[in-house]
Coordinates of C-alpha atoms and ligand atoms in Angstrom, one line a residue:
X286 CA -12.9 28.1 24.4
X287 CA -9.8 26.0 24.1
X288 CA -9.0 23.6 26.9
X289 CA -5.3 22.6 26.9
X290 CA -6.2 19.3 28.6
X291 CA -7.6 18.4 25.2
X292 CA -5.1 19.9 22.8
X293 CA -1.7 18.7 21.7
X294 CA 0.0 21.8 23.0
X295 CA -0.9 20.9 26.6
X296 CA 1.0 18.9 29.1
X297 CA 1.2 15.2 28.1
X298 CA 4.2 13.9 29.9
X299 CA 2.7 10.6 31.0
X300 CA 1.5 7.1 29.8
X301 CA -2.0 6.0 30.6
X302 CA -2.1 2.6 32.2
X303 CA -4.7 1.0 34.5
X304 CA -6.5 4.4 34.9
X305 CA -3.3 6.2 36.0
X306 CA -1.2 8.8 34.3
X307 CA 2.2 7.3 34.7
X308 CA 5.1 9.7 34.9
X309 CA 7.9 9.7 32.4
X310 CA 10.6 8.9 35.1
X311 CA 13.7 7.7 33.2
X312 CA 11.9 6.7 30.1
X313 CA 13.0 8.2 26.7
X314 CA 11.2 11.2 25.4
X315 CA 9.2 11.3 22.2
X316 CA 9.3 14.9 20.9
X317 CA 6.0 15.9 19.2
X318 CA 6.8 18.2 16.3
X319 CA 4.5 20.5 14.4
X320 CA 5.5 19.6 10.8
X321 CA 4.5 23.0 9.5
X322 CA 6.7 25.1 11.9
X323 CA 9.1 22.3 12.9
X324 CA 8.7 23.4 16.5
X325 CA 8.4 20.9 19.3
X326 CA 4.9 21.2 20.7
X327 CA 5.0 18.8 23.6
X328 CA 6.8 15.6 24.5
X329 CA 5.5 12.3 25.7
X330 CA 7.3 9.3 27.4
X331 CA 8.2 6.3 25.3
X332 CA 6.6 3.2 26.8
X333 CA 8.9 0.2 27.4
X334 CA 8.1 -3.5 26.9
X335 CA 7.3 -3.7 30.6
X336 CA 4.8 -0.9 30.2
X337 CA 3.2 -2.8 27.4
X338 CA 3.0 -5.9 29.6
X339 CA 1.4 -3.8 32.4
X340 CA -1.1 -2.3 30.0
X341 CA -2.2 -5.7 28.7
X342 CA -2.5 -7.1 32.2
X343 CA -4.6 -4.1 33.3
X344 CA -6.8 -4.5 30.2
X345 CA -7.3 -8.2 30.9
X346 CA -8.0 -7.7 34.6
X347 CA -10.6 -4.9 33.9
X348 CA -12.3 -6.5 31.0
X349 CA -14.7 -9.1 32.4
X350 CA -16.3 -6.6 34.9
X351 CA -16.7 -4.1 32.1
X352 CA -18.3 -6.7 29.9
X353 CA -20.7 -7.6 32.7
X354 CA -22.0 -4.0 32.9
X355 CA -25.5 -3.7 31.6
X356 CA -25.8 -2.3 28.1
X357 CA -27.1 1.1 29.2
X358 CA -23.9 1.5 31.3
X359 CA -21.6 0.7 28.5
X360 CA -23.6 2.8 26.0
X361 CA -23.7 5.7 28.5
X362 CA -19.9 5.9 28.6
X363 CA -19.6 5.9 24.8
X364 CA -22.4 8.5 24.5
X365 CA -20.5 10.6 27.0
X366 CA -17.4 10.3 24.8
X367 CA -19.5 11.5 21.8
X368 CA -20.6 14.6 23.9
X369 CA -16.9 15.3 24.7
X370 CA -16.0 15.0 21.0
X371 CA -18.6 17.7 20.4
X372 CA -17.6 19.9 23.3
X373 CA -13.9 19.7 22.3
X374 CA -14.3 19.8 18.6
X375 CA -12.2 22.8 18.1
X376 CA -9.4 21.5 20.4
X377 CA -9.4 18.3 18.3
X378 CA -9.3 20.2 15.0
X379 CA -6.4 22.3 16.3
X380 CA -4.5 19.2 17.5
X381 CA -4.9 17.6 14.1
X382 CA -3.4 20.7 12.5
X383 CA -0.4 21.1 14.8
X384 CA 0.4 17.5 15.3
X385 CA -0.4 15.9 11.9
X386 CA -0.3 18.9 9.5
X387 CA -4.0 18.7 8.7
X388 CA -5.7 21.5 6.7
X389 CA -9.1 22.5 7.9
X390 CA -11.2 20.4 5.5
X391 CA -9.2 17.3 6.4
X392 CA -9.2 17.9 10.2
X393 CA -13.0 18.5 10.1
X394 CA -13.6 15.3 8.0
X395 CA -11.4 13.4 10.4
X396 CA -13.3 14.7 13.5
X397 CA -16.6 13.9 11.8
X398 CA -15.7 10.3 10.9
X399 CA -14.4 9.7 14.3
X400 CA -17.5 11.1 15.8
X401 CA -19.6 9.0 13.4
X402 CA -18.1 5.7 14.4
X403 CA -18.2 6.6 18.1
X404 CA -21.9 7.4 17.9
X405 CA -22.5 4.2 15.9
X406 CA -20.6 2.2 18.6
X407 CA -22.7 3.7 21.3
X408 CA -25.5 1.5 19.9
X409 CA -23.5 -1.7 20.0
X410 CA -24.2 -2.7 23.6
X411 CA -27.9 -2.8 22.8
X412 CA -27.4 -4.6 19.5
X413 CA -25.3 -7.3 20.9
X414 CA -27.2 -10.3 22.1
X415 CA -27.3 -13.4 20.1
X416 CA -29.6 -15.9 18.6
X417 CA -31.8 -18.9 19.2
X418 CA -31.5 -22.0 17.1
X419 CA -33.8 -25.0 17.1
X420 CA -32.1 -28.2 18.0
X421 CA -32.0 -31.6 16.3
X422 CA -32.1 -33.1 19.8
X423 CA -35.7 -33.4 21.3
X424 CA -36.2 -31.0 24.3
X425 CA -33.1 -29.0 23.7
X426 CA -32.8 -25.2 23.4
X427 CA -29.8 -23.7 21.6
X428 CA -28.8 -20.2 22.7
X429 CA -26.0 -18.4 20.9
X430 CA -24.6 -15.5 22.9
X431 CA -22.5 -12.7 21.4
X432 CA -19.6 -11.9 23.7
X433 CA -16.6 -9.6 23.6
X434 CA -13.3 -11.2 22.3
X435 CA -11.4 -10.1 25.4
X436 CA -8.4 -7.8 24.9
X437 CA -8.0 -5.8 21.7
X438 CA -4.6 -4.3 20.8
X439 CA -4.7 -1.3 18.5
X440 CA -1.7 0.0 16.5
X441 CA -2.5 3.1 14.4
X442 CA -0.7 5.3 11.8
X443 CA 0.0 9.1 11.8
X444 CA -2.1 10.2 8.8
X445 CA -5.6 10.1 10.3
X446 CA -4.4 9.4 13.8
X447 CA -7.5 10.3 15.7
X448 CA -10.0 8.6 13.5
X449 CA -8.0 5.4 12.8
X450 CA -7.4 4.9 16.5
X451 CA -11.0 5.8 17.4
X452 CA -12.6 3.5 14.8
X453 CA -11.1 0.5 16.7
X454 CA -11.1 1.8 20.3
X455 CA -14.7 3.0 20.5
X456 CA -16.3 -0.2 19.1
X457 CA -14.0 -2.4 21.1
X458 CA -14.9 -0.6 24.4
X459 CA -18.6 -0.5 23.5
X460 CA -18.6 -4.3 22.9
X461 CA -17.1 -4.9 26.3
X462 CA -13.4 -5.5 25.4
X463 CA -10.3 -4.2 27.2
X464 CA -8.0 -2.2 25.0
X465 CA -4.3 -1.4 24.6
X466 CA -3.6 1.4 22.1
X467 CA -0.2 2.2 20.6
X468 CA -0.4 5.3 18.5
X469 CA 2.2 6.2 15.8
X470 CA 5.3 8.0 17.1
X471 CA 4.6 11.1 15.0
X472 CA 1.1 11.5 16.6
X473 CA 1.2 10.1 20.1
X474 CA -1.3 12.7 21.5
X475 CA -4.0 13.1 18.9
X476 CA -3.8 9.4 18.0
X477 CA -3.4 8.1 21.6
X478 CA -3.3 10.1 24.9
X479 CA -6.1 12.3 23.8
X480 CA -8.4 9.3 23.5
X481 CA -7.4 8.2 27.0
X482 CA -8.4 11.7 28.3
X483 CA -11.7 11.5 26.5
X484 CA -12.7 8.1 27.9
X485 CA -11.4 8.9 31.3
X486 CA -13.6 12.0 31.4
X487 CA -16.5 9.9 29.9
X488 CA -16.3 7.7 33.0
X489 CA -14.8 4.5 31.6
X490 CA -13.6 2.3 34.5
X491 CA -9.9 2.1 35.2
X492 CA -7.9 -0.4 33.1
X493 CA -10.4 -0.8 30.3
X494 CA -8.4 1.5 28.0
X495 CA -4.6 1.8 28.2
X496 CA -2.4 4.0 26.0
X497 CA 1.3 3.3 25.4
X498 CA 3.0 5.6 23.0
X499 CA 6.3 4.3 21.8
X500 CA 8.3 3.4 18.8
X501 CA 7.1 0.5 16.7
X502 CA 10.6 -0.9 16.5
X503 CA 11.0 -0.9 20.3
X504 CA 7.6 -2.1 21.5
X505 CA 5.8 -3.2 18.4
X506 CA 6.7 -6.9 18.7
X507 CA 5.5 -6.9 22.3
X508 CA 2.2 -5.3 21.3
X509 CA 1.6 -7.9 18.6
X510 CA 2.7 -11.0 20.5
X511 CA 1.4 -10.4 24.0
X512 CA -0.3 -13.6 25.3
X513 CA -3.3 -11.6 26.6
X514 CA -4.0 -10.3 23.1
X515 CA -7.2 -11.5 21.4
X516 CA -7.6 -9.2 18.4
X517 CA -4.8 -7.2 16.8
X518 CA -6.4 -4.2 15.1
X519 CA -3.6 -2.8 13.0
X520 CA -3.7 0.1 10.5
X521 CA -0.5 0.9 8.6
X522 CA 1.8 -0.3 5.9
X523 CA 1.6 -3.7 4.4
X524 CA 5.2 -4.7 5.3
X525 CA 4.7 -4.0 9.0
X526 CA 1.1 -5.4 8.9
X527 CA 2.4 -8.8 7.7
X528 CA 4.9 -9.0 10.5
X529 CA 2.3 -7.9 13.1
X530 CA -0.4 -10.3 11.7
X531 CA 2.0 -13.3 11.9
X532 CA 3.0 -12.5 15.5
X533 CA -0.6 -12.2 16.5
X534 CA -1.6 -15.4 14.7
X535 CA 1.2 -17.2 16.6
X536 CA -0.9 -16.8 19.7
X537 CA -4.1 -17.4 17.8
X538 CA -5.1 -13.7 18.2
X539 CA -7.2 -12.5 15.3
X540 CA -5.5 -10.1 12.9
X541 CA -7.7 -7.2 11.7
X542 CA -5.4 -5.6 9.1
X543 CA -6.0 -2.3 7.2
X544 CA -3.0 -1.8 5.1
X545 CA -1.6 0.0 2.1
X546 CA -3.3 1.0 -1.2
X547 CA -2.6 2.0 -4.7
X548 CA -5.9 3.3 -5.7
X549 CA -6.8 4.0 -9.4
X550 CA -9.2 6.8 -10.6
X551 CA -10.6 5.6 -13.9
X552 CA -12.0 8.2 -16.3
X553 CA -13.6 7.1 -19.6
X554 CA -14.1 9.3 -22.7
X555 CA -17.8 9.7 -22.1
X556 CA -17.3 10.9 -18.5
X557 CA -18.4 14.4 -17.3
X558 CA -14.8 15.8 -17.3
X559 CA -15.7 18.6 -14.9
X560 CA -16.9 16.2 -12.3
X561 CA -13.9 13.8 -13.0
X562 CA -11.4 16.6 -12.5
X563 CA -13.2 18.0 -9.4
X564 CA -13.0 14.5 -7.9
X565 CA -9.4 14.1 -9.0
X566 CA -8.3 17.2 -7.2
X567 CA -9.9 16.3 -3.9
X568 CA -8.9 12.6 -4.2
X569 CA -5.3 13.3 -5.0
X570 CA -4.5 16.3 -2.8
X571 CA -6.6 16.0 0.4
X572 CA -4.1 15.9 3.2
X573 CA -1.2 16.1 0.7
X574 CA -2.1 12.7 -0.6
X575 CA -1.2 11.0 2.7
X576 CA -4.4 8.9 2.8
X577 CA -4.5 5.2 2.3
X578 CA -7.5 5.6 0.1
X579 CA -6.3 8.7 -1.9
X580 CA -5.9 8.5 -5.7
X581 CA -2.5 7.0 -6.4
X582 CA -2.9 6.7 -10.2
X583 CA -5.2 8.5 -12.7
X584 CA -6.2 6.2 -15.5
X585 CA -7.6 8.3 -18.3
X586 CA -9.0 7.4 -21.8
X587 CA -6.7 8.6 -24.5
X588 CA -9.5 10.7 -26.2
X589 CA -9.8 13.0 -23.2
X590 CA -6.3 12.6 -21.9
X591 CA -4.7 15.9 -22.9
X592 CA -7.7 17.9 -21.7
X593 CA -7.8 16.1 -18.4
X594 CA -4.0 16.7 -17.8
X595 CA -4.4 20.3 -18.7
X596 CA -7.3 20.9 -16.4
X597 CA -5.8 18.9 -13.5
X598 CA -2.6 20.8 -13.8
X599 CA -4.4 24.1 -13.7
X600 CA -6.3 23.1 -10.6
X601 CA -3.2 21.7 -8.9
X602 CA -1.4 25.0 -9.4
X603 CA -4.3 26.9 -7.8
X604 CA -4.1 25.1 -4.5
X605 CA -2.8 27.3 -1.6
X606 CA 0.1 25.6 0.2
X607 CA 1.2 26.5 3.7
X608 CA 0.7 26.3 7.5
X609 CA -2.7 24.6 8.0
X610 CA -3.5 26.7 11.0
X611 CA -4.2 29.4 8.4
X612 CA -7.6 28.1 7.3
X613 CA -7.1 29.3 3.7
X614 CA -4.3 26.8 3.1
X615 CA -5.4 23.5 1.5
X616 CA -2.0 21.8 1.2
X617 CA -0.2 21.4 4.5
X618 CA 3.2 19.8 5.3
X619 CA 4.3 16.2 4.8
X620 CA 4.7 14.5 8.1
X621 CA 8.5 14.1 8.1
X622 CA 11.7 14.1 5.9
X623 CA 11.7 10.4 5.2
X624 CA 8.2 10.5 3.7
X625 CA 9.1 13.7 1.7
X626 CA 12.3 12.4 0.4
X627 CA 10.7 9.1 -0.7
X628 CA 7.9 10.8 -2.7
X629 CA 10.4 13.3 -4.3
X630 CA 12.5 10.4 -5.3
X631 CA 9.5 8.6 -6.9
X632 CA 8.8 11.8 -8.9
X633 CA 12.5 12.2 -10.0
X634 CA 12.7 8.5 -11.0
X635 CA 9.4 8.8 -12.9
X636 CA 10.6 11.8 -14.9
X637 CA 13.9 10.0 -15.6
X638 CA 12.0 7.1 -17.0
X639 CA 10.1 9.3 -19.5
X640 CA 7.2 11.0 -17.8
X641 CA 6.6 14.7 -18.2
X642 CA 6.5 16.9 -15.1
X643 CA 3.5 19.2 -15.8
X644 CA 3.7 21.0 -12.5
X645 CA 5.2 20.7 -9.0
X646 CA 8.0 18.4 -8.1
X647 CA 9.6 20.8 -5.7
X648 CA 9.6 21.0 -1.9
X649 CA 10.0 24.0 0.5
X650 CA 10.9 22.3 3.8
X651 CA 8.2 19.8 4.4
X652 CA 5.8 21.4 1.9
X653 CA 5.7 19.5 -1.3
X654 CA 4.0 21.3 -4.3
X655 CA 1.0 19.6 -5.8
X656 CA 2.5 17.6 -8.7
X657 CA 1.1 16.3 -12.0
X658 CA 3.0 13.8 -14.1
X659 CA 1.8 13.1 -17.7
X660 CA 2.9 10.4 -20.1
X661 CA 3.2 8.1 -17.1
X662 CA 3.0 4.3 -17.4
X663 CA 1.9 1.9 -14.8
X664 CA 5.4 0.6 -14.1
X665 CA 6.9 4.0 -13.3
X666 CA 7.9 4.7 -9.7
X667 CA 5.2 7.2 -8.8
X668 CA 2.5 4.9 -10.3
X669 CA 3.5 1.4 -9.1
X670 CA 4.4 2.5 -5.5
X671 CA 2.1 3.8 -2.9
X672 CA 3.5 7.3 -3.1
X673 CA 1.6 8.9 -0.2
X674 CA 2.1 12.4 -1.6
X675 CA 0.4 15.2 -3.4
X676 CA 1.4 13.5 -6.7
X677 CA -0.8 12.7 -9.6
X678 CA 0.6 10.4 -12.3
X679 CA -1.8 10.2 -15.3
X680 CA -1.7 7.0 -17.3
X681 CA -3.6 6.8 -20.7
X682 CA -5.7 3.8 -21.7
X683 CA -7.5 2.9 -25.0
X684 CA -10.4 0.7 -23.9
X685 CA -12.2 -0.6 -20.9
X686 CA -10.4 -3.9 -20.9
X687 CA -7.0 -2.1 -20.7
X688 CA -8.3 0.2 -18.0
X689 CA -9.2 -2.8 -15.8
X690 CA -5.9 -4.5 -16.5
X691 CA -4.0 -1.4 -15.5
X692 CA -6.3 -0.8 -12.4
X693 CA -5.7 -4.3 -11.2
X694 CA -2.0 -4.4 -12.0
X695 CA -0.9 -3.8 -8.3
X696 CA -0.5 -6.0 -5.2
X697 CA -3.0 -3.8 -3.5
X698 CA -6.8 -3.7 -3.6
X699 CA -8.1 -1.1 -1.2
X700 CA -10.2 1.5 -3.0
X701 CA -10.9 2.8 -6.5
X702 CA -13.1 5.3 -8.4
X703 CA -14.7 5.3 -11.8
X704 CA -16.1 8.2 -13.8
X705 CA -18.1 7.2 -16.9
X706 CA -21.0 8.9 -18.6
X707 CA -22.9 5.6 -18.9
X708 CA -23.8 4.2 -15.5
X709 CA -24.0 0.6 -16.7
X710 CA -20.4 0.9 -18.1
X711 CA -19.3 2.4 -14.8
X712 CA -20.8 -0.5 -13.0
X713 CA -19.1 -3.0 -15.2
X714 CA -15.8 -1.3 -14.5
X715 CA -16.5 -1.2 -10.8
X716 CA -17.3 -4.9 -10.8
X717 CA -14.1 -5.8 -12.6
X718 CA -11.8 -3.8 -10.4
X719 CA -10.3 -5.9 -7.5
X720 CA -10.8 -3.6 -4.6
X721 CA -12.7 -3.6 -1.3
X722 CA -14.4 -0.3 -2.1
X723 CA -15.2 1.3 -5.5
X724 CA -16.9 4.7 -5.9
X725 CA -18.7 5.6 -9.1
X726 CA -18.6 9.3 -10.3
X727 CA -16.7 10.2 -7.2
X728 CA -13.1 9.7 -5.8
X729 CA -12.0 7.0 -3.4
X730 CA -11.9 8.9 -0.1
X731 CA -15.1 7.8 1.5
X732 CA -15.7 6.4 5.0
X733 CA -19.1 6.1 6.6
X734 CA -19.7 4.6 10.0
X735 CA -22.4 2.1 8.9
X736 CA -20.7 0.9 5.7
X737 CA -18.0 -1.8 5.7
X738 CA -14.5 -0.4 5.1
X739 CA -11.5 -2.5 4.0
X740 CA -9.4 -4.0 1.3
X741 CA -8.5 -7.1 -0.6
X742 CA -5.2 -8.6 -1.8
X743 CA -2.2 -7.0 0.1
X744 CA -4.5 -4.2 1.4
X745 CA -5.5 -6.3 4.4
X746 CA -8.1 -8.6 6.0
X747 CA -11.3 -7.8 7.8
X748 CA -13.6 -4.8 7.7
X749 CA -14.2 -1.7 9.9
X750 CA -17.4 0.1 10.6
X751 CA -21.0 -1.0 10.8
X752 CA -21.9 -4.5 11.7
X753 CA -18.6 -5.7 10.4
X754 CA -16.4 -4.3 13.2
X755 CA -18.9 -5.5 15.8
X756 CA -18.5 -9.1 14.4
X757 CA -14.7 -8.8 14.5
X758 CA -14.6 -7.6 18.1
X759 CA -17.0 -10.2 19.4
X760 CA -17.3 -14.0 19.3
X761 CA -20.2 -16.4 19.6
X762 CA -20.8 -18.8 22.5
X763 CA -23.2 -21.7 22.3
X764 CA -25.1 -22.5 25.4
X765 CA -27.6 -25.4 25.2
X766 CA -30.3 -26.3 27.7
X767 CA -31.7 -29.8 27.7
X768 CA -35.3 -29.3 29.0
X769 CA -36.4 -32.9 28.8
X770 CA -34.4 -35.9 29.8
X771 CA -32.2 -36.8 26.9
X772 CA -32.3 -40.4 25.5
X773 CA -28.7 -41.6 24.9
X774 CA -28.0 -44.7 22.8
X775 CA -26.1 -46.4 25.6
Ligands
NAP1033 P1 3.6 2.0 9.4 O1 5.0 2.5 9.3 O2 3.3 0.6 9.1 O3 3.2 2.4 10.9 C1 1.9 2.1 11.4 C2 2.0 1.8 12.9 O4 2.8 0.6 13.1 C3 2.7 2.9 13.7 O5 2.1 3.0 14.9 C4 4.1 2.3 13.8 O6 4.8 2.8 14.9 C5 3.8 0.9 14.0 N1 5.0 0.0 13.8 C6 6.1 0.2 13.1 N2 6.9 -0.9 13.1 C7 6.3 -1.8 13.9 C8 6.6 -3.1 14.3 N3 7.7 -3.7 13.9 N4 5.6 -3.8 15.0 C9 4.5 -3.2 15.4 N5 4.2 -2.0 15.0 C10 5.0 -1.3 14.3 O7 2.7 3.0 8.6 P2 2.7 4.6 8.6 O8 3.9 5.0 7.8 O9 2.4 5.1 9.9 O10 1.3 4.8 7.8 C11 1.3 4.8 6.4 C12 0.7 3.4 5.9 O11 -0.5 3.1 6.5 C13 0.4 3.5 4.4 O12 0.9 2.3 3.8 C14 -1.1 3.6 4.4 O13 -1.7 3.1 3.2 C15 -1.5 2.7 5.5 N6 -2.8 3.1 6.0 C16 -3.8 2.2 5.8 C17 -5.1 2.6 6.1 C18 -6.3 1.6 5.8 O14 -7.4 1.8 6.4 N7 -6.1 0.6 5.0 C19 -5.4 3.8 6.7 C20 -4.3 4.7 6.9 C21 -3.0 4.3 6.5 P3 5.9 4.0 14.7 O15 5.1 5.2 14.3 O16 6.5 4.1 16.1 O17 6.8 3.6 13.7
MG1034 MG1 6.5 4.2 9.2

């Protein structure tokens, strides 16, 4: 049964600060639009810089008492959140469809990954503790305690709004931090206020989590530079990430940055072509290509190039496009006009510079046809830019050395995939590709709650998931105990 308290199409006209749903009053409205139907589904108030200040103050004030709760208390709240994710699974799936244009497979995968990291985080309170180190000083004990960092600011994007908010929020709360979350303007409910509702219902004490929807250009600087901020957990584009990281660093807050990607899918001539194309279709077209770890470029050996292009084109043409609330549709809408226009421009420019449009290239409203571009080179617009669309430029290579050179010829280093018949060869390629994550005989879209997730080069700094995120959200404190009277030299 659907419960409108947990779906985007409910009533959300409030901010969530210090455990209270704060009325819109004279604040601006953010209209939440269903990108498939272009209807306004609900509206939320835009937080002001004063709201951001109050949110940080509330998080800082609530944090130490929360951190002092015994581990079973903190774990219990996060476990209750997991139960709510199960109970409201269909509400969350529906919200992902209407608010972020997610087809069923993507919405389900997003719910599942969010649930995975929340369940993993529920273990953190018991895993935190610390260490004991022998001392060089006679009669001394060295204790090393693991403590929360303090206040974690979270800024998240619209493409996987629920998961990319939750992967920071749940671990931060579990580890005893206070949190201020600013979701993307296109997805303020499923990336923001819905998390507030879940943790409120789960019994989280007031003030520990605060949610302030608002435009990045209005309140982003305040989010990143607030003096109470200790960790800035940002997921989004590299340009904005650099600005946010430098503002956070100004106050010596730790930047945890998950940024853009330009992920290559490398296919050698001895690869299983069926498997390589199956992977390619999923990795390029899941969520219309609006995934930081989706395939941005297909690098294919010249001996199998024509056949690969032909099969990929056939598969791209077979994908049903339309409103994702119809479960048969695989390709939903692009989030907004700006994103659509930019990706169509990349396609047009790429064709002008000599590539062949095998299929696609057109849009009907916000629905962009799955697009395959052959005879592409690495410097063409659809290849060298993070296109964030259902667009597959296919670039030929002649040997492994060239494949690696092409793969690494980008400022980014987030994810990659390699298909090769010989596993040793695949491993050599995976080793040589500069990326935080490389998947052999698969495609790059993978995210598991116990495995470190993140990029190198301009794709960011720090890692999510597993032990890595617990390390980022905690700090060590050394307490020593001198058991015997110490002998000083003077
Ligand atoms: P974006 O424009 O950088 O926005 C991300 C977030 O930053 C949004 O909440 C946005 O708010 C906010 N923001 C905008 N300007 C800001 C400012 N000056 N100060 C502080 N915050 C500001 O990215 P996007 O278009 O939403 O998402 C697409 C990008 O995210 C792609 O580059 C993609 O690769 C990357 N991404 C990376 C990962 C990863 O794990 N590495 C995952 C998903 C996405 P508004 O919405 O109000 O503008
Ligand atoms: Mg943006």
